[in-house]
């Protein structure tokens, strides 16, 4: 009887342990499912946040490497502004849905190019774009300026394909943009309140870049001498005169970007040849639909160099 009683007690303990084990398993599964669901929500929030932040800032915030309080510092940056020429007039004649689709397509292409060259997209203001190089991640001043100008050139050269997309959507506008670039010391960091902050830049060089964008002609990339001095080895430019900027005591010397120098492209321009007496400009045949962006750029490069030589 004693053995049976002991055996019965052991069976009862085993049954209790089995119930406890099953409860633990059930509870663990419930916790695991809850964790999976929370992880999905967190990933969804991160994906949403990624779309509102530049890649550099997103990586620093999610990696806990950036200060999240109101703070800023002085740093030398290269600043970029662009807008679409005549965009305001389009808004009065095009359906909002069509215009929104075409504008989003334009901004999507421009953003992809900016990310490719490491630019920090500060903001979109309608059709206008503000980008800066050198923060939050820093390489060196020359690299920042060169990447910014290369980005601007690729943006300019991507417009013919976008123009075709706009035309097929019903916007017969001849899509062109104006670009201004300047390099200088600005204040960069978190500005705002404890409830709402914006990672951005302020300072005189920002105003200069914006002013250069406003005074540039359709299709032009206008840069300051401060930027030119950093990229002169790699980029062809022509002088465009001086610009007076409110708040800046001396006029700003400006230059128009033509393209990469021949030694950077590793080939000569097929449409233009210089000699001791002058130059030979070969016949150009431009077709808005069939001329590809590279041919268009070489034609523009040849014409602008020839015009600069004549002047």
PDB file of N, CA and C in Angstrom, residues 46-121:
ATOM      1  N   UNK A  46       9.460  52.142 -38.874  1.00  0.00           N
ATOM      2  CA  UNK A  46      10.783  52.475 -39.407  1.00  0.00           C
ATOM      3  C   UNK A  46      10.722  52.720 -40.920  1.00  0.00           C
ATOM      4  N   UNK A  47       9.946  51.877 -41.614  1.00  0.00           N
ATOM      5  CA  UNK A  47       9.800  52.049 -43.065  1.00  0.00           C
ATOM      6  C   UNK A  47       9.141  53.383 -43.385  1.00  0.00           C
ATOM      7  N   UNK A  48       8.156  53.749 -42.560  1.00  0.00           N
ATOM      8  CA  UNK A  48       7.511  55.048 -42.773  1.00  0.00           C
ATOM      9  C   UNK A  48       8.492  56.186 -42.504  1.00  0.00           C
ATOM     10  N   UNK A  49       9.268  56.057 -41.429  1.00  0.00           N
ATOM     11  CA  UNK A  49      10.226  57.102 -41.078  1.00  0.00           C
ATOM     12  C   UNK A  49      11.295  57.248 -42.156  1.00  0.00           C
ATOM     13  N   UNK A  50      11.702  56.123 -42.767  1.00  0.00           N
ATOM     14  CA  UNK A  50      12.724  56.140 -43.807  1.00  0.00           C
ATOM     15  C   UNK A  50      12.302  57.034 -44.980  1.00  0.00           C
ATOM     16  N   UNK A  51      11.012  57.085 -45.245  1.00  0.00           N
ATOM     17  CA  UNK A  51      10.523  57.861 -46.380  1.00  0.00           C
ATOM     18  C   UNK A  51      10.510  59.366 -46.088  1.00  0.00           C
ATOM     19  N   UNK A  52      10.617  59.736 -44.816  1.00  0.00           N
ATOM     20  CA  UNK A  52      10.594  61.146 -44.452  1.00  0.00           C
ATOM     21  C   UNK A  52      11.979  61.709 -44.149  1.00  0.00           C
ATOM     22  N   UNK A  53      12.986  60.846 -44.103  1.00  0.00           N
ATOM     23  CA  UNK A  53      14.332  61.280 -43.736  1.00  0.00           C
ATOM     24  C   UNK A  53      15.321  60.922 -44.834  1.00  0.00           C
ATOM     25  N   UNK A  54      16.406  61.690 -44.909  1.00  0.00           N
ATOM     26  CA  UNK A  54      17.490  61.323 -45.809  1.00  0.00           C
ATOM     27  C   UNK A  54      18.144  60.045 -45.278  1.00  0.00           C
ATOM     28  N   UNK A  55      18.741  59.218 -46.155  1.00  0.00           N
ATOM     29  CA  UNK A  55      19.340  57.958 -45.713  1.00  0.00           C
ATOM     30  C   UNK A  55      20.378  58.141 -44.607  1.00  0.00           C
ATOM     31  N   UNK A  56      21.213  59.205 -44.725  1.00  0.00           N
ATOM     32  CA  UNK A  56      22.251  59.419 -43.721  1.00  0.00           C
ATOM     33  C   UNK A  56      21.652  59.691 -42.341  1.00  0.00           C
ATOM     34  N   UNK A  57      20.647  60.569 -42.313  1.00  0.00           N
ATOM     35  CA  UNK A  57      20.026  60.913 -41.035  1.00  0.00           C
ATOM     36  C   UNK A  57      19.258  59.729 -40.467  1.00  0.00           C
ATOM     37  N   UNK A  58      18.594  58.981 -41.328  1.00  0.00           N
ATOM     38  CA  UNK A  58      17.859  57.791 -40.879  1.00  0.00           C
ATOM     39  C   UNK A  58      18.797  56.784 -40.226  1.00  0.00           C
ATOM     40  N   UNK A  59      19.937  56.517 -40.875  1.00  0.00           N
ATOM     41  CA  UNK A  59      20.889  55.548 -40.337  1.00  0.00           C
ATOM     42  C   UNK A  59      21.445  56.007 -38.994  1.00  0.00           C
ATOM     43  N   UNK A  60      21.695  57.309 -38.854  1.00  0.00           N
ATOM     44  CA  UNK A  60      22.256  57.810 -37.601  1.00  0.00           C
ATOM     45  C   UNK A  60      21.235  57.775 -36.480  1.00  0.00           C
ATOM     46  N   UNK A  61      19.975  58.079 -36.790  1.00  0.00           N
ATOM     47  CA  UNK A  61      18.936  58.049 -35.760  1.00  0.00           C
ATOM     48  C   UNK A  61      18.645  56.621 -35.316  1.00  0.00           C
ATOM     49  N   UNK A  62      18.471  55.725 -36.273  1.00  0.00           N
ATOM     50  CA  UNK A  62      18.161  54.337 -35.917  1.00  0.00           C
ATOM     51  C   UNK A  62      19.359  53.641 -35.290  1.00  0.00           C
ATOM     52  N   UNK A  63      20.565  54.143 -35.538  1.00  0.00           N
ATOM     53  CA  UNK A  63      21.758  53.590 -34.914  1.00  0.00           C
ATOM     54  C   UNK A  63      22.124  54.286 -33.626  1.00  0.00           C
ATOM     55  N   UNK A  64      21.250  55.239 -33.193  1.00  0.00           N
ATOM     56  CA  UNK A  64      21.445  55.977 -31.941  1.00  0.00           C
ATOM     57  C   UNK A  64      22.765  56.726 -31.915  1.00  0.00           C
ATOM     58  N   UNK A  65      23.201  57.196 -33.102  1.00  0.00           N
ATOM     59  CA  UNK A  65      24.465  57.921 -33.163  1.00  0.00           C
ATOM     60  C   UNK A  65      24.277  59.427 -33.309  1.00  0.00           C
ATOM     61  N   UNK A  66      23.038  59.889 -33.319  1.00  0.00           N
ATOM     62  CA  UNK A  66      22.786  61.303 -33.499  1.00  0.00           C
ATOM     63  C   UNK A  66      22.119  61.883 -32.256  1.00  0.00           C
ATOM     64  N   UNK A  67      22.503  63.107 -31.917  1.00  0.00           N
ATOM     65  CA  UNK A  67      21.921  63.797 -30.778  1.00  0.00           C
ATOM     66  C   UNK A  67      20.478  64.170 -31.089  1.00  0.00           C
ATOM     67  N   UNK A  68      19.544  63.802 -30.209  1.00  0.00           N
ATOM     68  CA  UNK A  68      18.127  64.067 -30.475  1.00  0.00           C
ATOM     69  C   UNK A  68      17.614  65.269 -29.693  1.00  0.00           C
ATOM     70  N   UNK A  69      18.493  66.023 -29.070  1.00  0.00           N
ATOM     71  CA  UNK A  69      18.083  67.253 -28.413  1.00  0.00           C
ATOM     72  C   UNK A  69      18.397  68.424 -29.341  1.00  0.00           C
ATOM     73  N   UNK A  70      17.959  69.620 -28.952  1.00  0.00           N
ATOM     74  CA  UNK A  70      18.222  70.799 -29.766  1.00  0.00           C
ATOM     75  C   UNK A  70      19.719  71.103 -29.697  1.00  0.00           C
ATOM     76  N   UNK A  71      20.422  70.928 -30.810  1.00  0.00           N
ATOM     77  CA  UNK A  71      21.872  71.133 -30.840  1.00  0.00           C
ATOM     78  C   UNK A  71      22.288  71.409 -32.274  1.00  0.00           C
ATOM     79  N   UNK A  72      23.419  72.106 -32.432  1.00  0.00           N
ATOM     80  CA  UNK A  72      23.910  72.425 -33.764  1.00  0.00           C
ATOM     81  C   UNK A  72      25.388  72.759 -33.694  1.00  0.00           C
ATOM     82  N   UNK A  73      26.027  72.821 -34.865  1.00  0.00           N
ATOM     83  CA  UNK A  73      27.450  73.102 -34.947  1.00  0.00           C
ATOM     84  C   UNK A  73      27.770  73.826 -36.249  1.00  0.00           C
ATOM     85  N   UNK A  74      28.930  74.466 -36.294  1.00  0.00           N
ATOM     86  CA  UNK A  74      29.394  75.129 -37.500  1.00  0.00           C
ATOM     87  C   UNK A  74      30.148  74.124 -38.355  1.00  0.00           C
ATOM     88  N   UNK A  75      29.852  74.110 -39.650  1.00  0.00           N
ATOM     89  CA  UNK A  75      30.530  73.181 -40.546  1.00  0.00           C
ATOM     90  C   UNK A  75      30.498  73.725 -41.973  1.00  0.00           C
ATOM     91  N   UNK A  76      31.550  73.422 -42.720  1.00  0.00           N
ATOM     92  CA  UNK A  76      31.615  73.837 -44.117  1.00  0.00           C
ATOM     93  C   UNK A  76      30.879  72.823 -44.973  1.00  0.00           C
ATOM     94  N   UNK A  77      29.836  73.287 -45.670  1.00  0.00           N
ATOM     95  CA  UNK A  77      29.005  72.411 -46.487  1.00  0.00           C
ATOM     96  C   UNK A  77      28.888  72.970 -47.904  1.00  0.00           C
ATOM     97  N   UNK A  78      28.481  72.120 -48.824  1.00  0.00           N
ATOM     98  CA  UNK A  78      28.110  72.551 -50.172  1.00  0.00           C
ATOM     99  C   UNK A  78      26.600  72.420 -50.284  1.00  0.00           C
ATOM    100  N   UNK A  79      25.951  73.522 -50.681  1.00  0.00           N
ATOM    101  CA  UNK A  79      24.486  73.610 -50.660  1.00  0.00           C
ATOM    102  C   UNK A  79      23.940  73.717 -52.076  1.00  0.00           C
ATOM    103  N   UNK A  80      22.860  72.999 -52.325  1.00  0.00           N
ATOM    104  CA  UNK A  80      22.235  72.890 -53.648  1.00  0.00           C
ATOM    105  C   UNK A  80      20.776  73.323 -53.582  1.00  0.00           C
ATOM    106  N   UNK A  81      20.359  74.171 -54.545  1.00  0.00           N
ATOM    107  CA  UNK A  81      18.949  74.512 -54.720  1.00  0.00           C
ATOM    108  C   UNK A  81      18.570  74.301 -56.183  1.00  0.00           C
ATOM    109  N   UNK A  82      17.358  73.831 -56.417  1.00  0.00           N
ATOM    110  CA  UNK A  82      16.857  73.742 -57.797  1.00  0.00           C
ATOM    111  C   UNK A  82      15.357  73.951 -57.802  1.00  0.00           C
ATOM    112  N   UNK A  83      14.844  74.389 -58.950  1.00  0.00           N
ATOM    113  CA  UNK A  83      13.401  74.427 -59.146  1.00  0.00           C
ATOM    114  C   UNK A  83      13.090  74.273 -60.629  1.00  0.00           C
ATOM    115  N   UNK A  84      11.830  73.998 -60.937  1.00  0.00           N
ATOM    116  CA  UNK A  84      11.388  73.814 -62.312  1.00  0.00           C
ATOM    117  C   UNK A  84      11.002  75.174 -62.886  1.00  0.00           C
ATOM    118  N   UNK A  85      11.559  75.499 -64.049  1.00  0.00           N
ATOM    119  CA  UNK A  85      11.279  76.781 -64.685  1.00  0.00           C
ATOM    120  C   UNK A  85       9.823  76.819 -65.149  1.00  0.00           C
ATOM    121  N   UNK A  86       9.097  77.867 -64.732  1.00  0.00           N
ATOM    122  CA  UNK A  86       7.714  78.050 -65.170  1.00  0.00           C
ATOM    123  C   UNK A  86       6.718  77.111 -64.529  1.00  0.00           C
ATOM    124  N   UNK A  87       7.069  76.524 -63.398  1.00  0.00           N
ATOM    125  CA  UNK A  87       6.169  75.537 -62.789  1.00  0.00           C
ATOM    126  C   UNK A  87       4.853  76.172 -62.342  1.00  0.00           C
ATOM    127  N   UNK A  88       4.916  77.404 -61.853  1.00  0.00           N
ATOM    128  CA  UNK A  88       3.703  78.061 -61.355  1.00  0.00           C
ATOM    129  C   UNK A  88       2.649  78.189 -62.447  1.00  0.00           C
ATOM    130  N   UNK A  89       3.086  78.472 -63.669  1.00  0.00           N
ATOM    131  CA  UNK A  89       2.127  78.634 -64.773  1.00  0.00           C
ATOM    132  C   UNK A  89       1.453  77.316 -65.136  1.00  0.00           C
ATOM    133  N   UNK A  90       2.143  76.181 -64.900  1.00  0.00           N
ATOM    134  CA  UNK A  90       1.551  74.875 -65.221  1.00  0.00           C
ATOM    135  C   UNK A  90       0.369  74.585 -64.310  1.00  0.00           C
ATOM    136  N   UNK A  91       0.477  74.982 -63.050  1.00  0.00           N
ATOM    137  CA  UNK A  91      -0.541  74.619 -62.062  1.00  0.00           C
ATOM    138  C   UNK A  91      -1.914  75.189 -62.399  1.00  0.00           C
ATOM    139  N   UNK A  92      -1.942  76.255 -63.205  1.00  0.00           N
ATOM    140  CA  UNK A  92      -3.224  76.871 -63.544  1.00  0.00           C
ATOM    141  C   UNK A  92      -3.941  76.153 -64.685  1.00  0.00           C
ATOM    142  N   UNK A  93      -3.223  75.306 -65.436  1.00  0.00           N
ATOM    143  CA  UNK A  93      -3.816  74.718 -66.636  1.00  0.00           C
ATOM    144  C   UNK A  93      -3.868  73.195 -66.629  1.00  0.00           C
ATOM    145  N   UNK A  94      -3.315  72.552 -65.618  1.00  0.00           N
ATOM    146  CA  UNK A  94      -3.256  71.086 -65.571  1.00  0.00           C
ATOM    147  C   UNK A  94      -4.057  70.571 -64.381  1.00  0.00           C
ATOM    148  N   UNK A  95      -4.751  69.461 -64.599  1.00  0.00           N
ATOM    149  CA  UNK A  95      -5.504  68.846 -63.511  1.00  0.00           C
ATOM    150  C   UNK A  95      -4.562  68.478 -62.354  1.00  0.00           C
ATOM    151  N   UNK A  96      -4.981  68.723 -61.104  1.00  0.00           N
ATOM    152  CA  UNK A  96      -4.111  68.462 -59.946  1.00  0.00           C
ATOM    153  C   UNK A  96      -3.596  67.029 -59.876  1.00  0.00           C
ATOM    154  N   UNK A  97      -4.443  66.050 -60.259  1.00  0.00           N
ATOM    155  CA  UNK A  97      -4.030  64.648 -60.178  1.00  0.00           C
ATOM    156  C   UNK A  97      -2.878  64.360 -61.152  1.00  0.00           C
ATOM    157  N   UNK A  98      -2.988  64.895 -62.376  1.00  0.00           N
ATOM    158  CA  UNK A  98      -1.926  64.702 -63.370  1.00  0.00           C
ATOM    159  C   UNK A  98      -0.659  65.414 -62.923  1.00  0.00           C
ATOM    160  N   UNK A  99      -0.822  66.638 -62.448  1.00  0.00           N
ATOM    161  CA  UNK A  99       0.331  67.418 -62.007  1.00  0.00           C
ATOM    162  C   UNK A  99       1.040  66.742 -60.838  1.00  0.00           C
ATOM    163  N   UNK A 100       0.265  66.215 -59.897  1.00  0.00           N
ATOM    164  CA  UNK A 100       0.857  65.541 -58.731  1.00  0.00           C
ATOM    165  C   UNK A 100       1.658  64.321 -59.157  1.00  0.00           C
ATOM    166  N   UNK A 101       1.102  63.541 -60.090  1.00  0.00           N
ATOM    167  CA  UNK A 101       1.800  62.350 -60.578  1.00  0.00           C
ATOM    168  C   UNK A 101       3.116  62.725 -61.251  1.00  0.00           C
ATOM    169  N   UNK A 102       3.092  63.732 -62.114  1.00  0.00           N
ATOM    170  CA  UNK A 102       4.303  64.144 -62.832  1.00  0.00           C
ATOM    171  C   UNK A 102       5.333  64.755 -61.888  1.00  0.00           C
ATOM    172  N   UNK A 103       4.859  65.554 -60.926  1.00  0.00           N
ATOM    173  CA  UNK A 103       5.785  66.158 -59.961  1.00  0.00           C
ATOM    174  C   UNK A 103       6.433  65.082 -59.092  1.00  0.00           C
ATOM    175  N   UNK A 104       5.640  64.099 -58.652  1.00  0.00           N
ATOM    176  CA  UNK A 104       6.194  63.019 -57.835  1.00  0.00           C
ATOM    177  C   UNK A 104       7.211  62.196 -58.622  1.00  0.00           C
ATOM    178  N   UNK A 105       6.950  61.995 -59.917  1.00  0.00           N
ATOM    179  CA  UNK A 105       7.897  61.279 -60.771  1.00  0.00           C
ATOM    180  C   UNK A 105       9.213  62.061 -60.853  1.00  0.00           C
ATOM    181  N   UNK A 106       9.115  63.367 -61.041  1.00  0.00           N
ATOM    182  CA  UNK A 106      10.296  64.236 -61.102  1.00  0.00           C
ATOM    183  C   UNK A 106      11.082  64.179 -59.792  1.00  0.00           C
ATOM    184  N   UNK A 107      10.381  64.330 -58.669  1.00  0.00           N
ATOM    185  CA  UNK A 107      11.049  64.329 -57.365  1.00  0.00           C
ATOM    186  C   UNK A 107      11.656  62.963 -57.054  1.00  0.00           C
ATOM    187  N   UNK A 108      11.003  61.902 -57.497  1.00  0.00           N
ATOM    188  CA  UNK A 108      11.524  60.544 -57.280  1.00  0.00           C
ATOM    189  C   UNK A 108      12.852  60.354 -58.004  1.00  0.00           C
ATOM    190  N   UNK A 109      12.932  60.802 -59.266  1.00  0.00           N
ATOM    191  CA  UNK A 109      14.172  60.684 -60.029  1.00  0.00           C
ATOM    192  C   UNK A 109      15.261  61.551 -59.412  1.00  0.00           C
ATOM    193  N   UNK A 110      14.929  62.792 -59.055  1.00  0.00           N
ATOM    194  CA  UNK A 110      15.918  63.697 -58.460  1.00  0.00           C
ATOM    195  C   UNK A 110      16.427  63.153 -57.119  1.00  0.00           C
ATOM    196  N   UNK A 111      15.529  62.583 -56.330  1.00  0.00           N
ATOM    197  CA  UNK A 111      15.926  62.035 -55.024  1.00  0.00           C
ATOM    198  C   UNK A 111      16.862  60.848 -55.192  1.00  0.00           C
ATOM    199  N   UNK A 112      16.566  59.986 -56.155  1.00  0.00           N
ATOM    200  CA  UNK A 112      17.428  58.822 -56.396  1.00  0.00           C
ATOM    201  C   UNK A 112      18.838  59.260 -56.779  1.00  0.00           C
ATOM    202  N   UNK A 113      18.932  60.300 -57.605  1.00  0.00           N
ATOM    203  CA  UNK A 113      20.247  60.814 -57.999  1.00  0.00           C
ATOM    204  C   UNK A 113      20.957  61.421 -56.800  1.00  0.00           C
ATOM    205  N   UNK A 114      20.219  62.164 -55.968  1.00  0.00           N
ATOM    206  CA  UNK A 114      20.812  62.774 -54.773  1.00  0.00           C
ATOM    207  C   UNK A 114      21.363  61.713 -53.829  1.00  0.00           C
ATOM    208  N   UNK A 115      20.603  60.654 -53.617  1.00  0.00           N
ATOM    209  CA  UNK A 115      21.045  59.564 -52.736  1.00  0.00           C
ATOM    210  C   UNK A 115      22.270  58.871 -53.320  1.00  0.00           C
ATOM    211  N   UNK A 116      22.292  58.705 -54.639  1.00  0.00           N
ATOM    212  CA  UNK A 116      23.431  58.075 -55.321  1.00  0.00           C
ATOM    213  C   UNK A 116      24.734  58.802 -55.013  1.00  0.00           C
ATOM    214  N   UNK A 117      24.684  60.145 -54.945  1.00  0.00           N
ATOM    215  CA  UNK A 117      25.903  60.930 -54.722  1.00  0.00           C
ATOM    216  C   UNK A 117      26.121  61.315 -53.250  1.00  0.00           C
ATOM    217  N   UNK A 118      25.260  60.820 -52.364  1.00  0.00           N
ATOM    218  CA  UNK A 118      25.473  61.040 -50.935  1.00  0.00           C
ATOM    219  C   UNK A 118      24.949  62.349 -50.407  1.00  0.00           C
ATOM    220  N   UNK A 119      24.012  62.992 -51.118  1.00  0.00           N
ATOM    221  CA  UNK A 119      23.456  64.252 -50.653  1.00  0.00           C
ATOM    222  C   UNK A 119      22.408  64.048 -49.569  1.00  0.00           C
ATOM    223  N   UNK A 120      22.330  64.999 -48.644  1.00  0.00           N
ATOM    224  CA  UNK A 120      21.295  65.001 -47.622  1.00  0.00           C
ATOM    225  C   UNK A 120      20.149  65.869 -48.106  1.00  0.00           C
ATOM    226  N   UNK A 121      19.007  65.257 -48.388  1.00  0.00           N
ATOM    227  CA  UNK A 121      17.845  66.002 -48.870  1.00  0.00           C
ATOM    228  C   UNK A 121      17.229  66.733 -47.693  1.00  0.00           C
TER     229      UNK A 121
END
